[in-house]
């Protein structure tokens, strides 16, 4: 893609193409509600480019890893010992056993990855922490392993699909994209339609028929990503399905009927985080009662909590769980999932040799990342190469006292991105991640890309930008 990127950026240097495209981008982002306060969701003038070959490789790898995660989740539901490795809380252990009415725990999900090419991987250039407008994401760094590496699995409330599609439409309208299309084929990769269909298929399985549901898109009224709920409301409307946005605080469950703000719903598109729902409303909340009673279908289900835990990557890559996977599955994990372990006092294996986990973590600060098992938005993450030895030791103590994972850094790519700064075109290096959306845990349905100059690529915190992902080939 280097030649395609160079061609796109060179086009912007001609005449008023850059300034005209920037004016249109700003106007269209405001028109579509893609500003967070005074900060646009996208601040650069080029989308992310993937070749067809790259996309097919990403799609295949996502399907393999997604299927492995779901296989381990199914095994954990029937094996308390395996389930303990996910470090569920007492209330989580209680609610995950309610049958959601459909086969997979997460009909919609997103893998967060870093996709470094062979040249970058060989050089060992690394850094980075990825995130969505709601937070979350994966971490990487220097001295680690390259290629395609999935660093986190958002199995609960994967955001950004509808934003990606609107950004794609916005970029297709820019003069810069029109000029680029003269030399290259550039195709957007829609995500939201497949996400909506995955949600509906889960409902049809729950209902036992293809009756059209009334959908409640459920989250707190004050969340900054509410504008995406409006976009999904429109996606449902295109299929002739009534959808409304509701707040969990307005939910009621009485006489076998579930309502939100006085409106009856039989399908919840859950965007509220389960932790926040229980913290604010408790395990006796109308939402929990209605879902547990089978009075309403909720996507994603409470069972998604297992895989949403960051420990899910430790479960997949830990040698003590090899018996749950085939030889081919273990090879896929070795290839696509960075070495990850739950922080605890034990012996384990690292690249074929036995190590004391805590001693290894203490002496390898610059190649490791610490992440809390159940947080998002970059909160609690410690990038070992950015802190002192004493700070790292303190962080390890914290991680040992509560569920944390330790993960090996991975190679993180960067590309040249054009932007208008102080009225002039500027092209600078920014790191990027790769976050494919999955339907039913295995089918890639689009790809989110986040970019930043800071190792913590967090859009909400102001450290990054979302860009749409396009398939690109020279004409």
Tab-separated table of C-alpha atoms in Angstrom, residues 76 79-88 93 315:
chain	number	residue	atom	x	y	z
A	76	UNK	CA	-15.702	-22.950	30.279
A	79	UNK	CA	-15.916	-26.610	33.344
A	80	UNK	CA	-15.726	-24.585	36.556
A	81	UNK	CA	-11.948	-24.976	36.704
A	82	UNK	CA	-11.466	-23.460	33.265
A	83	UNK	CA	-14.041	-20.790	34.028
A	84	UNK	CA	-12.049	-19.688	37.079
A	85	UNK	CA	-9.260	-18.572	34.750
A	86	UNK	CA	-11.501	-15.784	33.431
A	87	UNK	CA	-11.765	-14.363	36.984
A	88	UNK	CA	-15.484	-13.688	37.049
A	93	UNK	CA	-20.942	-16.066	37.771
A	315	UNK	CA	-6.822	-18.559	28.588
